[in-house]
Coordinates of C-alpha atoms and ligand atoms in Angstrom, one line a residue:
Chain U
M1459 CA 36.1 -18.3 1.6
N1460 CA 35.1 -14.9 0.4
P1461 CA 34.6 -12.1 2.9
V1462 CA 31.0 -11.2 3.2
L1463 CA 31.9 -7.5 2.7
E1464 CA 34.9 -5.9 1.1
V1465 CA 35.1 -2.1 0.8
N1466 CA 37.8 -0.5 -1.3
N1467 CA 38.8 3.2 -1.3
L1468 CA 35.2 4.1 -0.7
G1469 CA 34.3 7.8 -0.7
I1470 CA 31.4 10.2 -1.1
D1471 CA 31.1 14.0 -1.5
F1472 CA 28.1 16.1 -0.7
G1473 CA 28.7 19.2 -2.7
G1474 CA 32.0 20.5 -1.4
L1475 CA 32.0 18.3 1.7
T1476 CA 33.8 15.0 1.6
A1477 CA 31.8 13.0 4.1
V1478 CA 33.7 9.7 3.7
N1479 CA 37.1 9.2 2.0
N1480 CA 39.5 6.3 1.2
L1481 CA 37.7 3.8 3.4
N1482 CA 38.9 0.2 3.3
M1483 CA 37.1 -2.4 5.3
V1484 CA 36.5 -6.1 5.4
V1485 CA 33.8 -8.2 7.2
E1486 CA 34.3 -12.0 7.3
P1487 CA 31.5 -14.5 7.6
H1488 CA 30.1 -14.9 11.2
E1489 CA 31.9 -11.9 12.5
I1490 CA 30.6 -9.1 14.6
V1491 CA 32.4 -5.9 13.6
G1492 CA 32.0 -2.5 15.2
L1493 CA 32.1 0.8 13.3
I1494 CA 32.7 3.7 15.7
G1495 CA 33.7 7.3 15.7
P1496 CA 32.7 10.8 17.0
N1497 CA 29.4 12.4 15.9
G1498 CA 29.5 13.4 12.2
A1499 CA 32.4 11.0 11.4
G1500 CA 30.5 9.5 8.5
K1501 CA 29.3 6.2 10.0
T1502 CA 25.7 6.4 8.9
T1503 CA 26.9 7.6 5.5
V1504 CA 28.9 4.4 5.1
F1505 CA 25.7 2.4 5.8
N1506 CA 23.8 4.5 3.3
M1507 CA 26.4 3.7 0.7
L1508 CA 26.5 0.0 1.5
T1509 CA 22.7 -0.1 1.0
K1510 CA 22.7 2.3 -2.0
V1511 CA 20.6 4.9 -0.3
Y1512 CA 23.5 7.1 -1.4
E1513 CA 25.6 6.4 -4.5
P1514 CA 29.3 6.4 -3.6
S1515 CA 31.5 9.0 -5.4
R1516 CA 34.5 6.7 -5.4
G1517 CA 35.6 3.2 -4.7
N1518 CA 33.8 -0.1 -4.8
I1519 CA 31.8 -2.4 -2.5
I1520 CA 32.0 -6.1 -3.0
L1521 CA 29.4 -8.3 -1.4
N1522 CA 30.1 -12.0 -1.3
G1523 CA 32.5 -11.5 -4.2
Q1524 CA 29.9 -9.5 -6.2
D1525 CA 30.4 -5.8 -7.0
I1526 CA 27.2 -3.9 -6.1
A1527 CA 28.0 -0.9 -8.3
K1528 CA 25.0 -1.4 -10.5
M1529 CA 22.5 -2.4 -7.9
N1530 CA 19.9 -0.3 -6.2
T1531 CA 18.6 -0.5 -2.6
V1532 CA 16.1 -3.3 -3.4
E1533 CA 18.7 -5.4 -5.2
V1534 CA 21.3 -5.0 -2.4
N1535 CA 18.8 -6.4 0.0
K1536 CA 18.1 -9.3 -2.3
A1537 CA 21.8 -9.9 -2.5
G1538 CA 21.9 -10.3 1.3
V1539 CA 22.2 -7.0 3.1
A1540 CA 19.6 -5.8 5.7
R1541 CA 19.8 -2.9 8.0
T1542 CA 18.3 -0.8 10.7
F1543 CA 18.2 3.0 10.9
Q1544 CA 19.6 5.4 13.4
N1545 CA 16.3 7.3 13.4
I1546 CA 13.9 4.4 13.6
R1547 CA 12.0 3.8 10.4
L1548 CA 9.2 1.4 11.1
F1549 CA 5.9 1.0 9.2
A1550 CA 4.1 3.0 11.8
D1551 CA 0.5 2.1 10.9
L1552 CA 1.2 -1.6 10.4
S1553 CA 0.9 -4.1 13.2
V1554 CA 4.1 -5.4 14.8
I1555 CA 3.8 -8.7 13.1
D1556 CA 3.0 -7.2 9.7
N1557 CA 6.2 -5.1 10.0
V1558 CA 8.1 -8.4 10.2
K1559 CA 6.1 -10.1 7.6
S1560 CA 6.7 -7.4 5.1
G1561 CA 10.4 -8.3 5.2
M1562 CA 9.6 -11.7 3.6
N1563 CA 8.1 -10.5 0.4
N1564 CA 10.9 -11.9 -1.7
L1565 CA 11.4 -15.1 0.2
Y1566 CA 8.0 -16.7 -0.2
P1567 CA 6.7 -15.3 -3.5
Y1568 CA 3.3 -15.8 -4.9
S1569 CA 1.5 -13.9 -7.7
V1570 CA -1.4 -11.4 -7.7
F1571 CA -3.5 -14.2 -9.2
D1572 CA -2.6 -16.5 -6.3
T1573 CA -3.7 -13.6 -4.1
L1574 CA -7.1 -13.1 -5.7
L1575 CA -7.9 -16.7 -6.1
H1576 CA -6.6 -17.7 -2.6
T1577 CA -4.7 -20.6 -4.1
R1578 CA -2.9 -23.2 -2.1
K1579 CA 0.4 -21.7 -3.0
R1580 CA -0.7 -18.4 -1.5
N1581 CA -2.1 -20.0 1.7
E1582 CA 1.0 -22.1 2.2
N1583 CA 3.4 -19.3 1.7
E1584 CA 1.4 -17.0 4.0
K1585 CA 1.5 -19.7 6.6
K1586 CA 5.3 -20.0 6.3
I1587 CA 5.5 -16.2 6.5
T1588 CA 3.4 -16.1 9.6
E1589 CA 5.4 -18.9 11.3
K1590 CA 8.7 -17.3 10.6
A1591 CA 7.5 -13.9 11.7
E1592 CA 6.2 -15.3 15.0
E1593 CA 9.5 -17.1 15.6
L1594 CA 11.4 -13.9 15.1
L1595 CA 9.1 -12.0 17.4
K1596 CA 9.6 -14.5 20.1
I1597 CA 13.4 -14.1 19.8
F1598 CA 13.0 -10.4 20.2
N1599 CA 10.5 -10.7 23.0
L1600 CA 7.8 -9.0 21.0
Y1601 CA 5.4 -11.9 20.5
D1602 CA 2.9 -10.6 23.0
A1603 CA 2.7 -7.3 21.2
K1604 CA 2.3 -8.8 17.7
D1605 CA -1.1 -7.3 16.9
I1606 CA -0.6 -3.8 18.1
E1607 CA 0.4 -0.9 15.9
A1608 CA 4.2 -0.6 15.6
S1609 CA 4.1 3.1 16.5
S1610 CA 2.6 2.4 19.9
L1611 CA 5.5 0.3 21.0
P1612 CA 7.9 1.7 23.5
Y1613 CA 11.2 3.0 22.1
G1614 CA 13.4 0.1 23.0
A1615 CA 10.9 -2.4 21.5
Q1616 CA 10.7 -0.4 18.3
R1617 CA 14.5 -0.8 17.9
R1618 CA 14.2 -4.5 18.5
L1619 CA 11.3 -4.7 16.0
E1620 CA 13.5 -3.0 13.4
I1621 CA 16.2 -5.7 13.8
A1622 CA 13.5 -8.4 13.6
R1623 CA 12.2 -6.9 10.4
A1624 CA 15.7 -6.7 8.9
L1625 CA 16.4 -10.4 9.8
A1626 CA 13.1 -11.4 8.2
T1627 CA 14.7 -10.8 4.8
D1628 CA 17.2 -13.6 5.5
P1629 CA 20.4 -11.5 5.1
K1630 CA 24.0 -12.6 5.2
L1631 CA 25.1 -9.3 6.5
L1632 CA 23.2 -7.3 9.0
L1633 CA 23.9 -3.6 9.5
L1634 CA 22.8 -2.1 12.8
D1635 CA 22.9 1.7 13.2
E1636 CA 23.1 2.4 16.9
P1637 CA 20.8 -0.5 18.0
A1638 CA 21.1 0.4 21.7
A1639 CA 20.4 4.1 21.4
G1640 CA 17.8 5.2 24.0
M1641 CA 17.9 1.9 25.8
N1642 CA 18.5 1.5 29.5
P1643 CA 21.4 -0.6 30.7
Q1644 CA 19.3 -3.7 31.3
E1645 CA 17.7 -3.4 27.8
T1646 CA 21.2 -3.0 26.4
D1647 CA 22.4 -6.1 28.1
E1648 CA 19.6 -8.1 26.8
L1649 CA 20.1 -6.7 23.3
M1650 CA 23.8 -7.8 23.4
Q1651 CA 22.8 -11.4 24.2
T1652 CA 20.1 -11.3 21.4
I1653 CA 22.6 -10.0 18.9
R1654 CA 25.0 -12.8 19.7
F1655 CA 22.2 -15.4 19.6
V1656 CA 21.0 -14.1 16.3
R1657 CA 24.4 -14.3 14.8
D1658 CA 24.8 -17.9 15.8
Q1659 CA 21.2 -18.9 15.1
F1660 CA 21.1 -17.5 11.5
D1661 CA 24.9 -17.7 10.9
I1662 CA 25.2 -14.1 9.7
A1663 CA 27.9 -11.4 9.9
I1664 CA 27.0 -8.2 11.7
L1665 CA 28.4 -4.7 11.3
L1666 CA 27.2 -2.3 13.9
I1667 CA 27.5 1.4 14.7
E1668 CA 27.3 2.2 18.4
H1669 CA 28.2 4.9 20.8
D1670 CA 27.8 2.7 23.9
M1671 CA 31.4 1.7 24.4
S1672 CA 30.7 -1.1 26.8
L1673 CA 28.5 -2.7 24.2
V1674 CA 31.0 -2.3 21.5
M1675 CA 33.9 -3.5 23.5
N1676 CA 31.9 -6.4 24.8
I1677 CA 30.4 -7.8 21.6
C1678 CA 32.6 -6.8 18.7
E1679 CA 35.5 -9.0 17.6
R1680 CA 37.0 -6.3 15.5
I1681 CA 36.5 -2.5 15.4
Y1682 CA 36.9 0.2 12.8
V1683 CA 37.2 3.8 13.9
L1684 CA 36.2 6.5 11.6
N1685 CA 37.1 10.2 12.1
Y1686 CA 36.2 13.0 9.7
G1687 CA 35.3 10.4 7.1
M1688 CA 38.7 8.7 7.2
L1689 CA 39.7 5.5 8.8
L1690 CA 41.5 6.4 12.0
A1691 CA 42.3 2.9 13.4
K1692 CA 41.3 -0.7 13.2
G1693 CA 41.9 -3.7 15.5
S1694 CA 40.6 -5.8 18.3
P1695 CA 38.7 -4.1 21.2
E1696 CA 41.8 -4.3 23.3
E1697 CA 43.9 -2.5 20.7
I1698 CA 41.3 0.2 20.0
R1699 CA 40.9 0.8 23.7
N1700 CA 44.6 1.6 24.1
D1701 CA 45.1 3.5 20.8
D1702 CA 46.2 7.0 21.5
R1703 CA 44.8 8.4 18.3
V1704 CA 41.3 7.0 19.1
I1705 CA 41.5 8.4 22.7
K1706 CA 42.5 11.7 21.3
A1707 CA 39.7 11.8 18.7
Y1708 CA 37.1 11.0 21.3
L1709 CA 38.4 13.4 23.9
G1710 CA 39.3 16.1 21.5
D1711 CA 42.8 17.7 21.6
Chain N
M314 CA -11.0 -19.8 -1.2
K315 CA -11.9 -22.0 1.8
N316 CA -9.5 -20.0 3.9
F317 CA -11.0 -16.7 2.9
M318 CA -14.4 -17.9 3.9
S319 CA -13.3 -19.3 7.3
D320 CA -11.1 -16.2 7.9
L321 CA -14.2 -14.1 7.2
F322 CA -15.8 -15.3 10.3
S323 CA -12.8 -15.4 12.5
K324 CA -12.6 -12.9 15.3
K325 CA -9.5 -11.4 13.8
N326 CA -11.3 -9.9 10.8
R327 CA -14.3 -8.2 12.3
S328 CA -14.2 -5.1 10.1
R329 CA -14.1 -7.3 7.0
T330 CA -17.0 -9.4 8.2
I331 CA -18.9 -6.2 9.0
S332 CA -18.4 -4.9 5.4
F333 CA -19.8 -8.0 3.8
L334 CA -22.7 -8.4 6.2
L335 CA -23.5 -4.7 6.0
V336 CA -23.8 -4.8 2.2
I337 CA -25.8 -8.0 2.1
A338 CA -28.1 -6.9 4.9
V339 CA -28.9 -3.6 3.2
Y340 CA -29.5 -5.5 0.0
I341 CA -32.0 -7.9 1.6
I342 CA -33.8 -5.1 3.4
I343 CA -34.2 -3.0 0.3
E344 CA -35.3 -6.1 -1.8
I345 CA -37.9 -7.0 0.8
L346 CA -39.1 -3.5 1.1
S347 CA -39.4 -3.0 -2.6
K348 CA -41.6 -6.2 -2.8
S349 CA -43.8 -5.3 0.1
I350 CA -44.3 -1.5 -0.1
R351 CA -44.0 1.0 -2.8
I352 CA -40.7 2.8 -2.5
P353 CA -40.7 6.3 -4.1
R354 CA -39.0 6.4 -7.5
L355 CA -36.7 9.1 -6.3
F356 CA -35.2 6.6 -4.0
T357 CA -35.1 3.6 -6.2
S358 CA -33.4 5.6 -9.0
L359 CA -30.6 6.3 -6.6
L360 CA -29.8 2.6 -5.9
V361 CA -27.6 1.8 -8.8
P362 CA -25.6 5.1 -8.8
T363 CA -25.0 4.7 -5.1
C364 CA -23.5 1.3 -5.8
C365 CA -21.3 2.8 -8.5
Y366 CA -20.1 5.5 -6.2
I367 CA -19.3 3.1 -3.4
V368 CA -17.2 1.0 -5.8
L369 CA -15.5 4.2 -7.0
G370 CA -14.9 5.3 -3.4
L371 CA -13.5 2.0 -2.4
S372 CA -11.2 2.0 -5.5
L373 CA -10.0 5.5 -4.7
N374 CA -9.4 4.6 -1.1
L375 CA -7.0 1.9 -2.4
V376 CA -4.9 4.6 -3.9
V377 CA -5.3 7.4 -1.4
G378 CA -5.7 5.5 1.8
F379 CA -3.7 2.3 1.4
S380 CA -1.1 3.4 -1.2
G381 CA -0.8 7.0 0.1
E382 CA -0.9 8.6 -3.4
L383 CA -3.2 11.3 -4.5
S384 CA -5.4 10.8 -7.6
L385 CA -7.4 13.8 -8.8
G386 CA -8.7 12.1 -11.9
H387 CA -10.6 9.0 -10.9
A388 CA -13.6 10.3 -12.8
G389 CA -11.5 9.8 -15.9
F390 CA -11.2 6.0 -15.4
M391 CA -14.9 6.0 -14.6
A392 CA -15.5 7.7 -17.9
I393 CA -13.4 5.2 -19.8
G394 CA -15.3 2.3 -18.3
A395 CA -18.6 4.1 -18.9
F396 CA -18.2 4.9 -22.6
T397 CA -16.4 1.6 -23.4
A398 CA -19.3 -0.2 -21.9
V399 CA -21.8 1.9 -23.9
C400 CA -20.0 0.9 -27.1
V401 CA -19.7 -2.8 -26.2
S402 CA -23.3 -3.0 -25.2
G403 CA -24.5 -1.1 -28.3
L404 CA -22.4 -3.2 -30.6
S405 CA -23.3 -6.6 -29.1
A406 CA -27.0 -5.9 -28.7
S407 CA -27.8 -7.6 -31.9
F408 CA -26.2 -10.9 -31.1
I409 CA -26.2 -11.0 -27.3
T410 CA -29.8 -10.8 -26.4
N411 CA -29.4 -11.8 -22.8
D412 CA -29.1 -8.5 -20.8
I413 CA -27.2 -10.0 -18.0
I414 CA -24.5 -11.5 -20.2
R415 CA -24.3 -8.3 -22.2
L416 CA -24.0 -6.2 -19.0
L417 CA -21.3 -8.6 -17.7
L418 CA -19.3 -8.4 -20.9
S419 CA -19.6 -4.6 -21.1
I420 CA -18.4 -4.3 -17.5
I421 CA -15.5 -6.6 -18.0
I422 CA -14.3 -4.9 -21.2
G423 CA -14.9 -1.4 -19.7
S424 CA -12.8 -2.2 -16.7
I425 CA -10.0 -3.8 -18.7
V426 CA -9.7 -0.7 -20.9
A427 CA -9.7 1.5 -17.8
G428 CA -7.0 -0.7 -16.4
I429 CA -4.9 -0.4 -19.5
F430 CA -5.1 3.4 -19.2
G431 CA -4.2 3.2 -15.6
L432 CA -1.1 1.2 -16.5
I433 CA -0.1 3.6 -19.2
I434 CA -0.2 6.7 -17.0
S435 CA 1.0 5.2 -13.8
V436 CA 4.1 3.2 -14.9
P437 CA 6.2 6.3 -15.9
V438 CA 4.8 8.5 -13.1
L439 CA 5.3 6.1 -10.3
K440 CA 8.9 5.5 -11.3
L441 CA 9.5 9.0 -9.9
S442 CA 9.3 9.8 -6.3
G443 CA 7.3 12.8 -5.3
D444 CA 3.7 13.9 -5.7
Y445 CA 3.6 13.8 -9.5
L446 CA 0.7 11.4 -9.6
A447 CA -1.7 14.0 -8.4
I448 CA -0.7 16.4 -11.2
V449 CA -0.7 13.7 -13.9
T450 CA -4.1 12.3 -12.9
L451 CA -5.5 15.8 -12.7
A452 CA -4.5 16.4 -16.3
F453 CA -5.5 12.9 -17.3
G454 CA -9.1 13.4 -16.1
Q455 CA -9.4 16.6 -18.1
I456 CA -7.9 15.1 -21.2
I457 CA -10.1 12.1 -21.2
K458 CA -13.2 14.2 -20.8
S459 CA -12.2 16.5 -23.7
L460 CA -11.3 13.5 -25.8
I461 CA -14.6 11.8 -25.4
N462 CA -16.3 15.2 -25.9
N463 CA -14.9 15.0 -29.5
I464 CA -15.5 11.4 -30.4
Y465 CA -18.2 10.7 -32.9
L466 CA -18.7 6.9 -33.3
G467 CA -21.4 5.0 -35.0
F468 CA -21.9 1.7 -36.7
D469 CA -24.0 0.3 -39.5
S470 CA -23.9 -2.7 -41.9
N471 CA -20.5 -1.4 -43.2
G472 CA -19.0 -1.6 -39.8
L473 CA -17.7 1.1 -37.4
Q474 CA -17.5 4.7 -38.5
F475 CA -15.5 7.3 -36.6
S476 CA -14.9 11.0 -36.7
F477 CA -13.3 13.6 -34.5
V478 CA -15.1 16.5 -36.1
T479 CA -18.6 15.8 -37.2
N480 CA -21.9 14.3 -36.4
E481 CA -22.6 13.5 -40.0
L482 CA -21.3 10.0 -40.1
N483 CA -23.3 9.0 -43.2
L484 CA -24.7 5.9 -41.5
Q485 CA -27.1 3.7 -43.5
N486 CA -29.7 2.5 -41.1
G487 CA -27.0 2.6 -38.4
K488 CA -26.8 3.7 -34.9
M489 CA -24.7 6.4 -33.2
L490 CA -22.8 5.1 -30.1
L491 CA -21.0 8.3 -29.1
S492 CA -22.1 11.8 -30.3
G493 CA -19.4 14.2 -29.1
P494 CA -20.5 16.4 -26.2
M495 CA -23.9 14.7 -26.3
G496 CA -22.2 11.5 -25.3
A497 CA -24.2 8.3 -25.4
T498 CA -27.8 9.1 -26.4
D499 CA -29.6 5.8 -26.8
T500 CA -28.3 3.3 -24.4
A501 CA -30.2 0.2 -23.3
K502 CA -30.7 0.5 -19.6
I503 CA -29.5 -2.9 -18.4
S504 CA -27.8 -2.2 -15.1
T505 CA -29.6 -3.6 -12.0
F506 CA -29.3 -3.0 -8.3
T507 CA -28.5 -6.6 -7.8
F508 CA -25.6 -6.3 -10.1
G509 CA -24.5 -3.1 -8.3
I510 CA -24.4 -5.1 -5.0
I511 CA -22.5 -7.9 -6.7
L512 CA -19.9 -5.4 -7.9
I513 CA -19.6 -3.9 -4.4
L514 CA -19.1 -7.4 -3.0
F515 CA -16.5 -8.2 -5.7
T516 CA -14.7 -5.0 -5.0
L517 CA -14.6 -5.7 -1.3
F518 CA -13.3 -9.2 -2.0
V519 CA -10.5 -7.9 -4.2
I520 CA -9.5 -5.2 -1.8
Y521 CA -9.6 -7.4 1.3
S522 CA -7.7 -10.2 -0.5
L523 CA -5.1 -7.7 -1.6
I524 CA -4.6 -6.0 1.8
D525 CA -4.3 -9.4 3.5
S526 CA -1.4 -10.5 1.3
K527 CA 2.3 -9.8 0.7
Y528 CA 1.1 -7.2 -1.9
G529 CA -1.1 -5.3 0.6
R530 CA 1.7 -5.3 3.2
A531 CA 4.1 -4.0 0.5
I532 CA 1.6 -1.3 -0.5
M533 CA 1.2 0.0 3.1
A534 CA 4.9 -0.4 3.9
A535 CA 5.8 1.7 0.8
R536 CA 3.3 4.3 2.0
D537 CA 4.6 4.4 5.6
N538 CA 8.3 4.5 4.9
R539 CA 9.7 4.5 1.5
I540 CA 13.4 4.0 2.4
A541 CA 12.7 1.3 4.9
A542 CA 10.5 -0.5 2.4
E543 CA 13.2 -0.5 -0.2
S544 CA 15.8 -1.7 2.4
I545 CA 13.8 -4.9 2.9
G546 CA 13.5 -5.5 -0.8
I547 CA 10.2 -3.9 -1.7
N548 CA 10.1 -2.5 -5.2
I549 CA 8.2 0.8 -4.6
S550 CA 7.2 1.7 -8.1
R551 CA 5.9 -1.8 -8.9
T552 CA 4.0 -1.9 -5.7
K553 CA 2.3 1.5 -6.2
T554 CA 1.6 0.6 -9.8
L555 CA -0.3 -2.5 -8.7
A556 CA -2.4 -0.5 -6.3
F557 CA -3.1 2.1 -8.9
V558 CA -4.0 -0.2 -11.8
T559 CA -6.3 -2.3 -9.6
S560 CA -8.0 0.9 -8.6
A561 CA -8.4 2.0 -12.2
I562 CA -9.9 -1.3 -13.1
L563 CA -12.4 -1.1 -10.3
A564 CA -13.2 2.6 -11.2
G565 CA -13.8 1.5 -14.8
M566 CA -16.2 -1.2 -13.5
A567 CA -18.1 1.4 -11.6
G568 CA -18.3 3.6 -14.7
A569 CA -19.6 0.8 -16.8
L570 CA -22.4 0.0 -14.4
Y571 CA -23.2 3.7 -14.1
A572 CA -23.4 4.2 -17.9
L573 CA -25.7 1.3 -18.5
N574 CA -28.1 2.7 -15.9
Y575 CA -29.1 5.7 -18.1
S576 CA -30.3 6.0 -21.6
T577 CA -28.3 9.2 -22.1
L578 CA -25.0 10.1 -20.6
Q579 CA -22.7 13.1 -21.3
P580 CA -18.9 13.1 -20.9
A581 CA -19.3 16.3 -18.9
K582 CA -20.7 14.1 -16.1
F583 CA -17.1 12.9 -15.5
D584 CA -15.4 16.1 -14.7
F585 CA -13.0 17.3 -12.1
N586 CA -16.0 17.9 -9.7
T587 CA -16.8 14.2 -9.8
S588 CA -13.2 13.2 -9.0
I589 CA -13.2 15.6 -6.0
L590 CA -16.6 14.5 -4.8
V591 CA -15.4 10.9 -4.6
L592 CA -12.2 12.1 -2.9
V593 CA -14.4 13.9 -0.3
Y594 CA -16.3 10.6 0.3
V595 CA -13.0 8.8 0.9
V596 CA -11.5 11.5 3.1
F597 CA -14.7 11.7 5.2
G598 CA -15.0 8.0 5.5
G599 CA -11.4 7.9 6.7
L600 CA -8.3 7.0 4.8
G601 CA -7.8 3.3 4.7
N602 CA -11.2 2.8 6.3
I603 CA -13.3 0.5 4.1
N604 CA -16.5 0.6 6.1
G605 CA -16.1 4.3 6.5
T606 CA -15.9 4.7 2.7
I607 CA -19.1 2.7 2.3
I608 CA -21.0 4.6 4.9
A609 CA -19.7 8.1 4.0
T610 CA -20.4 7.5 0.3
T611 CA -23.9 6.3 0.9
V612 CA -24.9 9.1 3.2
L613 CA -23.1 11.9 1.3
Y614 CA -24.4 10.8 -2.1
I615 CA -28.0 10.1 -1.2
L616 CA -28.6 12.9 1.1
P617 CA -28.2 15.9 -1.2
E618 CA -30.5 14.1 -3.7
L619 CA -33.2 13.5 -1.1
L620 CA -32.9 17.0 0.2
R621 CA -33.6 18.7 -3.1
S622 CA -37.2 19.5 -2.0
L623 CA -35.9 21.4 1.0
Q624 CA -34.2 23.9 -1.4
D625 CA -32.4 26.6 0.6
Y626 CA -32.0 24.5 3.8
R627 CA -30.4 21.8 1.7
M628 CA -26.8 23.0 1.9
L629 CA -27.1 23.8 5.6
I630 CA -28.2 20.3 6.4
Y631 CA -25.6 18.9 4.1
A632 CA -22.9 20.8 6.0
I633 CA -24.1 19.5 9.3
V634 CA -24.2 15.9 8.0
L635 CA -20.6 16.3 6.7
I636 CA -19.4 17.2 10.1
V637 CA -21.3 14.4 11.8
V638 CA -20.0 11.8 9.3
M639 CA -16.5 13.0 9.7
Q640 CA -16.8 12.8 13.5
I641 CA -18.2 9.3 13.4
T642 CA -15.8 7.8 10.9
N643 CA -12.7 9.4 12.2
S644 CA -13.2 9.5 16.0
A645 CA -11.2 7.0 18.0
A646 CA -13.6 7.1 20.9
L647 CA -16.6 6.3 18.7
K648 CA -14.7 3.6 16.9
Q649 CA -13.9 1.9 20.3
K650 CA -17.6 2.1 21.2
A651 CA -18.6 0.6 17.9
D652 CA -16.0 -2.1 18.4
K653 CA -17.4 -2.9 21.8
I654 CA -20.9 -3.3 20.5
V655 CA -19.6 -5.5 17.7
K656 CA -17.6 -7.6 20.2
Q657 CA -20.7 -8.1 22.3
I658 CA -22.7 -9.2 19.3
F659 CA -19.9 -11.7 18.5
K660 CA -19.7 -13.0 22.0
K661 CA -23.4 -13.7 22.0
G662 CA -23.1 -15.4 18.7
E663 CA -20.3 -17.6 20.0
R664 CA -22.2 -18.6 23.2
E665 CA -25.2 -19.7 21.2
Ligands
ATP1036 N1 22.5 13.8 2.5 C1 23.5 14.5 3.0 N2 23.8 15.8 2.4 C2 24.8 16.5 2.9 N3 25.6 16.2 3.9 C3 25.4 15.0 4.5 C4 24.3 14.1 4.1 N4 24.3 13.0 4.8 C5 25.3 13.1 5.7 N5 26.0 14.3 5.5 C6 27.1 14.8 6.3 O1 28.1 13.8 6.3 C7 28.7 13.8 7.6 C8 28.7 12.5 8.2 O2 27.3 12.3 8.7 P1 26.9 10.9 9.3 O3 25.4 11.0 9.5 O4 27.3 9.8 8.4 O5 27.6 10.9 10.7 P2 27.6 9.8 11.8 O6 29.0 9.3 12.0 O7 26.6 8.8 11.5 O8 27.3 10.6 13.1 P3 26.3 10.3 14.3 O9 27.2 9.6 15.3 O10 26.0 11.6 14.8 O11 25.2 9.5 13.8 C9 28.1 14.9 8.4 O12 28.9 16.1 8.3 C10 26.8 15.2 7.7 O13 26.3 16.5 7.8
MG1037 MG1 24.9 8.2 12.4

């Protein structure tokens, strides 16, 4: 079976600055993989290249055996990658449920004419969209807030909503950029369970960036460590925890 | 269709219900009044143009409020709809004698032509990210006005005759349709208030249908956060183009109805000021607020006309009204109050 994601010699320069260089990475189906590293290591930049928010300067990205070199952000999503953002990017003026529904635009298509004529196809697909959105909101414990504006949700709930919205696109690979940032320990605990549940329920692979080491060590099956844009180490949580280079990078020399 | 009707009366869609009821109620009241008492001509002459401006305001709100793009040339689409309709109506007058059918045909063709222009200018512009649409629409409005200013079009038994330079079209027993800066000079006045109301209802139907669909969610998602929208598979330029072209079609429709309400109409009517005026209605009514647009347009369009007799005090009162309208349509507290009142009305309705 193909890996879900395969990254070869990936690199990107911003002017003179090489933010990521020579990165090799693999994510297998059904895996939860961590991507960690000190501030400014280039983790978010990797996500931005995987989703074509940034165009890589070097290397290639293979998704389910398919090179995404020619794809744009929209096509990458259609090919099965969904993500969340470090600085939350919700649709602030849309209701909570509409945020999730907007993720299903390509799954249950109907035309503008279906829309204006309120055809059966439109109504049936809208019904499916609503049902699936409600199901996702229940998983993320947001159902009771479904009709309020996304921007009025508390911080932790906004992060969960972003994950729900990403899942709505029915991805094969989910990229989470610091999903637990700003959450209290109890919220973080619940989030960990939800992430595992979601992985099993939807049978997806997850690549996550996180600074909360207890979460990373607890939930990830394998971990990549990035430092100054380069791969510093990779391995199981146990190996990473005891790796001298990693300890050094985190504590500073 | 059934769903739309049943949704209309569900609790969830109050503001939608209010829109339709408001328009229908105003129509009934005015119709009854006009049958029972004599309404001054000054007032009745404002009915059709008010409908046109409401349609135009709603169409602009789709772009500015829902899609989050700025259009400074909506009068241009109105002009295209207007002068296309004048031509269609003039040309078909001999074989379509039924005014209503001719009006309908003129409006349909006028709005289609406006839509085509909307497509032509928005497709390249909306591929770029950034506020280019405002600049391009601004130029578009000016160009369309100048273009129509220079079109001389007439027809006779030999067919259509056209010139960019001269009024001397050598027509044999023919009729001028467009006479350069003079515009349309001899149009049959076939627009009616009833048709204006129908167009408003149609516009409301289109906009509400759109908003409450995957397309509406995409339009608003693209407005709220471009990168996030792309990350969930929403094609930004296609989405924004849909909103813009729909808006152009509706604006063309408004223009067609407007043109066929007057026997003469000059291209200068559709200048930058008109575009800005409608933008003012939309902003004062509240971006993305449909009922706000209807109310703000009605008040802000009719008032200055009715105040003409007050002369010097006119602008003073107008300024005060502007402030009041803005307060009402944009204040959260007042909105809550209005919501409460509406809720109570609905509760009563449900109990009965
Ligand atoms: N668009 C950009 N233009 C220029 N430099 C950039 C750009 N995006 C990222 N960088 C630089 O690339 C480096 C890596 O940034 P990135 O955001 O990927 O770090 P990170 O590992 O996600 O850090 P953090 O843990 O703080 O989120 C930084 O030096 C940053 O300044
Ligand atoms: Mg980051």
